CSV table of C-alpha atoms in Angstrom, one decimal:
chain,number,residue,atom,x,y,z
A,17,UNK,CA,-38.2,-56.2,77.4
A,18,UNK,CA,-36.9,-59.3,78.6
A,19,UNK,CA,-32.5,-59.8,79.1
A,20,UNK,CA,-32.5,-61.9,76.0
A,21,UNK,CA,-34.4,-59.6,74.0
A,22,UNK,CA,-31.6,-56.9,75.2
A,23,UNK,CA,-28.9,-58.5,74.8
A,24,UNK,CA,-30.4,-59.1,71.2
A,25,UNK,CA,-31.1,-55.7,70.3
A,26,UNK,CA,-27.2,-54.9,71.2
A,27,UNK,CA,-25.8,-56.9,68.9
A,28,UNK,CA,-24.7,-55.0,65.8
A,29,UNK,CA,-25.9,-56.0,63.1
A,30,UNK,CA,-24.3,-55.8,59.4
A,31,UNK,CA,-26.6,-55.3,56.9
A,32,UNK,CA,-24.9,-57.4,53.8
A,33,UNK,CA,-23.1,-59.5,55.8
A,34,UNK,CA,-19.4,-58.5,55.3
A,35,UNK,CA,-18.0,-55.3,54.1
A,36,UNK,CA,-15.8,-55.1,51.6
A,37,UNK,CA,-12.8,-54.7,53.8
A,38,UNK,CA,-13.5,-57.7,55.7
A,39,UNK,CA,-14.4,-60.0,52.5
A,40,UNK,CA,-10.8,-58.9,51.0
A,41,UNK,CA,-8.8,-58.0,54.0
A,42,UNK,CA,-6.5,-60.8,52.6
A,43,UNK,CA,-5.5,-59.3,49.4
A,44,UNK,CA,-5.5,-55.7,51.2
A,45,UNK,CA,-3.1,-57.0,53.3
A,46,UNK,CA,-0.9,-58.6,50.6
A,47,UNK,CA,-1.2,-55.2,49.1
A,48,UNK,CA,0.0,-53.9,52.4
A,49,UNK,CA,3.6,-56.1,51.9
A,50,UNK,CA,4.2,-55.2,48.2
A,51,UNK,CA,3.5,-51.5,49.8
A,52,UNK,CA,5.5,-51.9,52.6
A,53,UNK,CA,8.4,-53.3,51.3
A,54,UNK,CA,8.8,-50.9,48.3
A,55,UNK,CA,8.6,-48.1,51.0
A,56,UNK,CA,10.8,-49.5,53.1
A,57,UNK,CA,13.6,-50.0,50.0
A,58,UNK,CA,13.0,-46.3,48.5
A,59,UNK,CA,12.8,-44.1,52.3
A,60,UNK,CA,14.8,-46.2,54.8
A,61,UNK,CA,15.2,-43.4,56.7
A,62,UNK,CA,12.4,-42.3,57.1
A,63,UNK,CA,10.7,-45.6,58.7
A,64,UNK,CA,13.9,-45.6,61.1
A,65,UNK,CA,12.5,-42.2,62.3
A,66,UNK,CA,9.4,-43.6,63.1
A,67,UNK,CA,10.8,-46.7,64.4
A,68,UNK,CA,12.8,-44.7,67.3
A,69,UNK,CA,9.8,-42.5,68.1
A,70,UNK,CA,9.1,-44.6,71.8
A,71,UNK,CA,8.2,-44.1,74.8
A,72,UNK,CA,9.3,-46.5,77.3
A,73,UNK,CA,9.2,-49.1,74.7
A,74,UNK,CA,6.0,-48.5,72.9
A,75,UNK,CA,6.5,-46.9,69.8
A,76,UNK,CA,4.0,-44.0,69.8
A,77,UNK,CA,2.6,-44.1,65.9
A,78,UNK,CA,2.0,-47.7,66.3
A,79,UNK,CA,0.2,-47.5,69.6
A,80,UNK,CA,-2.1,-44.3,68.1
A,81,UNK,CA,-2.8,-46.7,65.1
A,82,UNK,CA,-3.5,-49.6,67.7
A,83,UNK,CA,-5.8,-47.9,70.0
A,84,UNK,CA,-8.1,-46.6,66.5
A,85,UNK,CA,-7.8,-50.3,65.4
A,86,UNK,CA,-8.7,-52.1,68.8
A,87,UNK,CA,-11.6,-49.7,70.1
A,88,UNK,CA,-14.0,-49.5,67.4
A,89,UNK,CA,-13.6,-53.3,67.4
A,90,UNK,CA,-14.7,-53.5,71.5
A,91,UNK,CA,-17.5,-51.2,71.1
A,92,UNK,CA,-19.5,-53.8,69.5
A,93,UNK,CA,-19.1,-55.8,73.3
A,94,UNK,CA,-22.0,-55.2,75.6
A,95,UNK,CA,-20.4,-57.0,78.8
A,96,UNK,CA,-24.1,-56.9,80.1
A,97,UNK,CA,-24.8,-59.7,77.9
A,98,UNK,CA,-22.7,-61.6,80.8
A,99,UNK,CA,-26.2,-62.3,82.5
A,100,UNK,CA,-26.8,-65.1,79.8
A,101,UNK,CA,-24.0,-66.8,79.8
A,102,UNK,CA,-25.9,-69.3,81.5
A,103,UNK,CA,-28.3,-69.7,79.0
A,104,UNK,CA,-25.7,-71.9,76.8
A,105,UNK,CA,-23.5,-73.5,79.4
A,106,UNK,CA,-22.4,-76.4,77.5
A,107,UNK,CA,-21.4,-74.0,74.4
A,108,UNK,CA,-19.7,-71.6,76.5
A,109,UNK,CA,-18.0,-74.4,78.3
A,110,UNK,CA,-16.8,-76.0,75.1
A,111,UNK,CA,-15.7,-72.6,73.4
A,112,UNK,CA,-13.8,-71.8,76.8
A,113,UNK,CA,-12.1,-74.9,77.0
A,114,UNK,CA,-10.6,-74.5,73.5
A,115,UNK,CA,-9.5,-70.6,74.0
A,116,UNK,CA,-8.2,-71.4,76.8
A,117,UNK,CA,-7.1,-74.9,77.2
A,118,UNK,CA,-6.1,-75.9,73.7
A,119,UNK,CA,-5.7,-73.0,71.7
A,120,UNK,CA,-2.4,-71.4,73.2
A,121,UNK,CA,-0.8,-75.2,73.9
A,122,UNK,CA,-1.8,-76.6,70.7
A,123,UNK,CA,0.0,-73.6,69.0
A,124,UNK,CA,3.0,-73.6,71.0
A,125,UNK,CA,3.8,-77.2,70.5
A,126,UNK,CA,2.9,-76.7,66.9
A,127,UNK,CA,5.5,-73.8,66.6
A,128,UNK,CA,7.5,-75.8,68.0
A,129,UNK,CA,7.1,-79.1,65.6
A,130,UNK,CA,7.2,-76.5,62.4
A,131,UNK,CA,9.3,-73.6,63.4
A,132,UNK,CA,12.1,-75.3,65.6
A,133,UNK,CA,12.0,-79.0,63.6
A,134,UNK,CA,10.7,-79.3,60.3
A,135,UNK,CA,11.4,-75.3,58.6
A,136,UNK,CA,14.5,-74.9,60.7
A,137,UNK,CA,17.2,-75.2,58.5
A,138,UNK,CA,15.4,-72.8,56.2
A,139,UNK,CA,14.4,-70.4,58.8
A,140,UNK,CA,17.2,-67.7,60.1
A,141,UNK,CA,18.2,-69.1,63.6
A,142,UNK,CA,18.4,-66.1,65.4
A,143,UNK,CA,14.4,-65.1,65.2
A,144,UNK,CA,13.0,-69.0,65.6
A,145,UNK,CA,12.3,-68.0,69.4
A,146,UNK,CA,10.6,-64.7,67.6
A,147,UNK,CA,8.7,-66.5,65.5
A,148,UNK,CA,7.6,-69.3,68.2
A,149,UNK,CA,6.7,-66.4,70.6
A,150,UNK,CA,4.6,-64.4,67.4
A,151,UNK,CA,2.0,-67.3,67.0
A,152,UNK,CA,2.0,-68.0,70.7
A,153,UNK,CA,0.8,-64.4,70.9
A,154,UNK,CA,-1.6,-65.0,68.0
A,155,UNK,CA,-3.2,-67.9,69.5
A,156,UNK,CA,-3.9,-66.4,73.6
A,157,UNK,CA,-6.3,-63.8,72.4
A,158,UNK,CA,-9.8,-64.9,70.8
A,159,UNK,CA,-11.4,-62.8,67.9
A,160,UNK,CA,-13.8,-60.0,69.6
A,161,UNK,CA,-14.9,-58.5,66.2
A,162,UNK,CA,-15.0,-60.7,63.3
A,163,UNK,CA,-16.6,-63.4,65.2
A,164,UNK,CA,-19.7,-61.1,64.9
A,165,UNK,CA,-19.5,-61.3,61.3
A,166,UNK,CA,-18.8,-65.3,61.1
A,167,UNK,CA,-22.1,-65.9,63.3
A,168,UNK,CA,-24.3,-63.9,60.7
A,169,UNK,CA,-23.0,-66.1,58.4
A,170,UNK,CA,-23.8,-69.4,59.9
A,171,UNK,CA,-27.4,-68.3,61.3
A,172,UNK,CA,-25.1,-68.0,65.0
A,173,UNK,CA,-27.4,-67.4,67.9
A,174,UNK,CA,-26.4,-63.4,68.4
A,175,UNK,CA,-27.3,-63.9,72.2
A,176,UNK,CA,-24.5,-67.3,72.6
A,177,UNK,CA,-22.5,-65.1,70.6
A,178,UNK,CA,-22.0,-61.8,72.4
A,179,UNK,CA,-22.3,-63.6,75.6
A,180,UNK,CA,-19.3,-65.5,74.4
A,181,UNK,CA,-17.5,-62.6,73.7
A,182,UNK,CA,-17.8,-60.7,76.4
A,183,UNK,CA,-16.9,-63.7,78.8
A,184,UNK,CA,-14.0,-64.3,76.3
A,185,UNK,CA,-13.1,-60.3,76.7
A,186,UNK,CA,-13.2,-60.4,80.8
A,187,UNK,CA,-11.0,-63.4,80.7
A,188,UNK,CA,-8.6,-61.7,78.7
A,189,UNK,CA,-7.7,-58.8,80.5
A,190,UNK,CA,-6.8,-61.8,83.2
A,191,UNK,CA,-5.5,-64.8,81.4
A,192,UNK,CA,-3.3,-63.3,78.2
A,193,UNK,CA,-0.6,-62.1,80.2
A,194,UNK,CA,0.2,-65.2,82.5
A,195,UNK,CA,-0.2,-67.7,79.5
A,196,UNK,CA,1.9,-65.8,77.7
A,197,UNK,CA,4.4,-65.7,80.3
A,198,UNK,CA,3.9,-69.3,80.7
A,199,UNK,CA,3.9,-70.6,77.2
A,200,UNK,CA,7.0,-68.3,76.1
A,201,UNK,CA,8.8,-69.6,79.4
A,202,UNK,CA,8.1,-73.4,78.4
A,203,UNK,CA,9.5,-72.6,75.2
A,204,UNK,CA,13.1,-71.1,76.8
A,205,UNK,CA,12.0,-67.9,75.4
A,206,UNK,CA,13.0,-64.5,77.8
A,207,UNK,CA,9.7,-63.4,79.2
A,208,UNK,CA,9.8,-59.8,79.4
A,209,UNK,CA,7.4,-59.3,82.2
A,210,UNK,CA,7.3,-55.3,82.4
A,211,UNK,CA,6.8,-54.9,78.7
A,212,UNK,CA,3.9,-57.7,78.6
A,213,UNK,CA,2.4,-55.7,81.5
A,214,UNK,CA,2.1,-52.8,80.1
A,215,UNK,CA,1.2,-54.3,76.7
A,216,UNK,CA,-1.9,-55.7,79.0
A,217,UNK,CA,-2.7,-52.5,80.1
A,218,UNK,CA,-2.5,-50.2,77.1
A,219,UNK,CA,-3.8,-52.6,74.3
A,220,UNK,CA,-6.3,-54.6,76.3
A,221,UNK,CA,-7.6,-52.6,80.0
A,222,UNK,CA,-7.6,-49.1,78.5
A,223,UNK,CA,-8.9,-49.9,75.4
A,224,UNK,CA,-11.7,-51.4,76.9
A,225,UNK,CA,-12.4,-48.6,79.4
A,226,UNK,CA,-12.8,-46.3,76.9
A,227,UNK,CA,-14.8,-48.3,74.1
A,228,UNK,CA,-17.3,-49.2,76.9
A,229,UNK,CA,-17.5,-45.4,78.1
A,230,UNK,CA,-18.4,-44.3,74.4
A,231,UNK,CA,-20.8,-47.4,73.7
A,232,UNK,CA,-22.3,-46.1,76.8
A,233,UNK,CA,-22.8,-42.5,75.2
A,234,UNK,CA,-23.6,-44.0,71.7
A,235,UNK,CA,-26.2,-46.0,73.0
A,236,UNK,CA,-27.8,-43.1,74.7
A,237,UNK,CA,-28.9,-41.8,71.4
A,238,UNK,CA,-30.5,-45.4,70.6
A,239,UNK,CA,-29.9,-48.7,68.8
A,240,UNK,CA,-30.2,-46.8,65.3
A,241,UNK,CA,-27.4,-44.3,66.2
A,242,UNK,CA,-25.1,-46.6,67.8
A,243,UNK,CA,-25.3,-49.1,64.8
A,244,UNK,CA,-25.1,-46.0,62.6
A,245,UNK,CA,-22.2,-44.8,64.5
A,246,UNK,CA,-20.3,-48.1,64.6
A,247,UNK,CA,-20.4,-48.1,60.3
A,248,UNK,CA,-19.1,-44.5,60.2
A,249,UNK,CA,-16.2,-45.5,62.8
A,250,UNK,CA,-15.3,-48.9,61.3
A,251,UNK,CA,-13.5,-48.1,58.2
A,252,UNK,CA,-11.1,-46.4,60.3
A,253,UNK,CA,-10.4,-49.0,62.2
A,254,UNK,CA,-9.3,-51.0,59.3
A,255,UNK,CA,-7.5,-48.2,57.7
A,256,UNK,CA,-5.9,-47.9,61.1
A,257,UNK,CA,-4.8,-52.0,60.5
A,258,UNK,CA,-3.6,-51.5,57.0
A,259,UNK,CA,-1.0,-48.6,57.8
A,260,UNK,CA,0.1,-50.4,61.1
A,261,UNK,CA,0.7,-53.3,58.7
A,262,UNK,CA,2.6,-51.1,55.7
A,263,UNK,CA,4.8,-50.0,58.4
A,264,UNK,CA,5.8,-53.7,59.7
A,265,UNK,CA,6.4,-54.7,56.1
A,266,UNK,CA,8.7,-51.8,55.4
A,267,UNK,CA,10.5,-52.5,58.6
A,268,UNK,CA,10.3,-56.2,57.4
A,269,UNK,CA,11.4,-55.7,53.7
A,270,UNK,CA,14.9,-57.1,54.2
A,271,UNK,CA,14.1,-60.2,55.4
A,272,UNK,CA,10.8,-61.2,53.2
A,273,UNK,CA,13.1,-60.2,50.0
A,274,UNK,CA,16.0,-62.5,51.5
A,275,UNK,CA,13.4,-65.4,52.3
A,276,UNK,CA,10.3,-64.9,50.5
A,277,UNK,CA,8.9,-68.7,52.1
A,278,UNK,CA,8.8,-67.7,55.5
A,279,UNK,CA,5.4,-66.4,55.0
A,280,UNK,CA,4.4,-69.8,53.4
A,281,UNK,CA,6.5,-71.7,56.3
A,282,UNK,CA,4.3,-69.5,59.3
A,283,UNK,CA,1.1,-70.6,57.5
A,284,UNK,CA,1.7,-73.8,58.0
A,285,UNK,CA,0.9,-73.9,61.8
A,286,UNK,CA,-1.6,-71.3,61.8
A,287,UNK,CA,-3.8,-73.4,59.0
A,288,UNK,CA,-3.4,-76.3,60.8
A,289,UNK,CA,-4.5,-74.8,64.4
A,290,UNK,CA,-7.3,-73.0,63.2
A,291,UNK,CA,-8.7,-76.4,61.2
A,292,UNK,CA,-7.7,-78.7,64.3
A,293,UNK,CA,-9.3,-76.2,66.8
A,294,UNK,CA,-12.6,-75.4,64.8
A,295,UNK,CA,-12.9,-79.2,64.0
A,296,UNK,CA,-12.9,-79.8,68.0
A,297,UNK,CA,-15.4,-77.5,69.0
A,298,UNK,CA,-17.4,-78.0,66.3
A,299,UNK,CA,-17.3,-81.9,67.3
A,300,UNK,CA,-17.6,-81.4,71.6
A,301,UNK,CA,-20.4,-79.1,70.8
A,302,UNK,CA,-21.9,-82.0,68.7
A,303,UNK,CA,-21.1,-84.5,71.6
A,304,UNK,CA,-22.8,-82.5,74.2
A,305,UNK,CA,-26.1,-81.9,72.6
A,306,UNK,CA,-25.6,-78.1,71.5
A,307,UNK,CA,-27.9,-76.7,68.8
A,308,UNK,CA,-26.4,-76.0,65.8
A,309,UNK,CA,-26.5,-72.6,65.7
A,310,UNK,CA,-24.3,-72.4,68.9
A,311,UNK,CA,-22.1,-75.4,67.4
A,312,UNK,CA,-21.3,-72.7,64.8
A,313,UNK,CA,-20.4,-69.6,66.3
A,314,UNK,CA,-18.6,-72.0,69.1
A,315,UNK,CA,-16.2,-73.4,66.4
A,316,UNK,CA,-15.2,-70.3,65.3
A,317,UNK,CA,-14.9,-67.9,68.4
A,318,UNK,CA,-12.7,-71.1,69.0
A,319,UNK,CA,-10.8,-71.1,66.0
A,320,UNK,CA,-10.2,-67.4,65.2
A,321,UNK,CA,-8.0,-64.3,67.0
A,322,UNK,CA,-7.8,-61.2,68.0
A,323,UNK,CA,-4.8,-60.5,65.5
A,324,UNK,CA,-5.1,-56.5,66.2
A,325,UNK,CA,-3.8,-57.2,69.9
A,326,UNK,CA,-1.7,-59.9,68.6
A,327,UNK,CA,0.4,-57.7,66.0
A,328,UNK,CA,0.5,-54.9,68.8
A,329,UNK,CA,2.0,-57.3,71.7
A,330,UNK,CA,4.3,-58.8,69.3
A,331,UNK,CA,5.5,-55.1,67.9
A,332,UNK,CA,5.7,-54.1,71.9
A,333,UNK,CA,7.4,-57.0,73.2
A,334,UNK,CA,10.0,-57.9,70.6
A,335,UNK,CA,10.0,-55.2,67.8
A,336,UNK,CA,9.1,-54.0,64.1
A,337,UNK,CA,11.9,-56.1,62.7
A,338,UNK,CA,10.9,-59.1,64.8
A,339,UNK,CA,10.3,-62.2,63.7
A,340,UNK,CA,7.1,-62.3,66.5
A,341,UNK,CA,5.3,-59.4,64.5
A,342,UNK,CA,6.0,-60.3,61.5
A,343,UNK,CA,4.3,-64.1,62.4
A,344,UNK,CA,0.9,-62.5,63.5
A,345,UNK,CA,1.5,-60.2,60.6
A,346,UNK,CA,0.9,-63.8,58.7
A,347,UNK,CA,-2.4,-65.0,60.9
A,348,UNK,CA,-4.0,-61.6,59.9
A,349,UNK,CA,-2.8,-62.7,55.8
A,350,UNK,CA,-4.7,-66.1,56.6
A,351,UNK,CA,-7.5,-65.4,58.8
A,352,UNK,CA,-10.7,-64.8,56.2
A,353,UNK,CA,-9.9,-67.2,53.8
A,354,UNK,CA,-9.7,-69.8,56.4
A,355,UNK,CA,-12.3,-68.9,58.3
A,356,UNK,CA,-15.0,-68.6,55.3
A,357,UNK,CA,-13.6,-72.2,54.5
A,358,UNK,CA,-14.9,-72.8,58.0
A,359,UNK,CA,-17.8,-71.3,58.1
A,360,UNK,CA,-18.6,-73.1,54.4
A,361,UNK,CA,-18.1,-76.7,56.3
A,362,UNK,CA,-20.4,-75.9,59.3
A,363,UNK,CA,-23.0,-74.6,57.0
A,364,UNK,CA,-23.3,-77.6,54.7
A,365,UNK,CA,-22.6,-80.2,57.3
A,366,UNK,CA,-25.6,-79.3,59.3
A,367,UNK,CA,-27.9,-82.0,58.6
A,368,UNK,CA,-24.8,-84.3,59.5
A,369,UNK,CA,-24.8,-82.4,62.5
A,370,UNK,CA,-28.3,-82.3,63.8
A,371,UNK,CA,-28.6,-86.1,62.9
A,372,UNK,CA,-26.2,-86.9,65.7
A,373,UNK,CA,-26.1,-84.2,68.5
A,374,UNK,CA,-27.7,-85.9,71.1
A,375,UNK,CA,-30.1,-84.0,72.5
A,376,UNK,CA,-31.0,-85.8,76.0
């Protein structure tokens, strides 16, 4: 069997395209506010409790719920699918250059523009540097699981795909912490190093360790079991994201019911990234000749994130009741609306597409 033909046969697939959790996540996680807040009103104390159950500042519910989010999610990465990153350099190259060039930057400065300009006076001053620092953290860590799903649904190239992710995975356990660090400095926000670090380590090295040792052992059993495996596990991943989420909205209660627009206000940047940022890659991939079905899946590994590790950074680093968690709280609100809107335009502009990639 030939690398390709590996790489291939490791990519999971979903029958059905996506599950029902993934085609609603959106109103599941408005669910998760109404929820969250009502809990948070009727058993105050109880979510205090839980939110002073840490251990050197991680709180130790939220980092359980985390780790049964994040790992499922990383099993589905076979970093031996590195091998063909070759394959589709100008793809790759493209889809790097917007996660990590103009993804983190373009959000930063438009945080900036909305948060700290525009929704300012309407904002509470004292968590605009959250807020900044929230879709900073949103925007420095590509989407490792649901851009599986969004290249099924635009005929993606599963081989471009995984490679993509994987390169996009290794990169991460490098690069999230120091542009972080650097975007958050540029922004006169406090850069707490240690907590960032060990953010890193725990939601982002260890993780990965351990899916990769269990797709190891699932995989011994064959490509049936492991797929079969990776359904069974999957819904409690999500479940794992809902409660993580009902828990931030209770802790968050006070301020949505005080200012029920700030969700509507941290839209506005997030929309406008995630159009501006598929629109680009979508575009360079057109300009350098790409085939469609890695234009596709380019666009939206370039436009989407990895919001699990985003709401767990932004809990770590600045709190529950911060106005950082509660912002990536808002890209995980957005993200499959958006994104089906995207994959909608790829799909129907193909014939647009293919008449002018130029394929010299």
């Amino acid at each position: 069997m030939s690398s390709s033909t590996q790489a291939t046969a490791s990519l999971p697939q979903a029958r059905g395209g996506m599950s029902l959790f993934e085609r609603y996540l959106t109103l599941w996680v408005f669910l998760c506010i109404v929820l969250g807040v009502a809990l948070g009103q009727l058993m105050p104390v109880l979510f205090q409790t839980i939110g002073h159950l840490e251990v050197a500042q991680v709180n130790l519910p939220v980092g359980l719920l985390i780790w049964v989010m994040i790992i499922p999610m990383l099993l589905k990465v076979d970093f031996g699918a590195l091998s063909q990153v070759k394959q589709h350099w100008r793809g790759i190259g493209v889809t790097l250059f917007i996660n990590w060039a103009v993804k983190p930057f373009s959000m930063a400065f438009l945080g900036w523009l909305f948060i700290r300009q525009i929704f300012s006076p309407w904002l509470p001053a004292d968590q605009l540097d959250s807020y900044i620092a929230g879709l900073i953290l949103l925007a420095a860590a590509p989407c490792t699981a649901m851009v599986f799903v969004w290249s099924r649904l635009t005929g993606g190239d599963p081989v471009f795909t995984l490679s993509q992710v994987a390169l996009n995975d290794t990169i991460m356990v490098f690069a999230f912490a120091p542009i972080v660090g650097l975007l958050l400095g540029l922004s006169a926000i406090t850069v707490p190093w240690d907590t960032l670090l060990v953010s890193v380590g725990l939601y982002i090295v260890i993780p990965v360790i351990l899916a990769q040792l269990w797709r190891r052992t699932l995989l011994r059993r064959g490509q049936e079991a492991f797929e079969a495996a990776l359904a069974r596990i999957g819904p409690f991943s999500m479940a794992a994201l809902l409660l993580t989420l009902v828990l931030l909205f209770a802790f968050q209660g006070e301020a949505i019911i005080g200012q029920p627009l700030v969700i509507a206000m941290l839209a506005v940047p997030i929309l406008i990234q995630v159009i501006f940022n598929s629109g680009l890659a979508y575009w360079l991939n057109r300009r350098v000749g790409e085939k469609h079905n890695i234009a596709c899946p380019s666009a939206l590994i370039g436009a989407s994130n990895f919001f699990e590790l985003s709401v767990a950074a932004a809990i770590s680093l600045f709190g529950f009741q911060s106005g950082a968690a509660l912002a990536t709280v808002v890209g995980v609100l957005i993200e499959v609306p958006v994104m089906l809107l995207v994959v909608r335009v790829v799909n129907q502009s193909k014939d647009w597409y293919d008449a002018g990639a130029n394929r010299g």
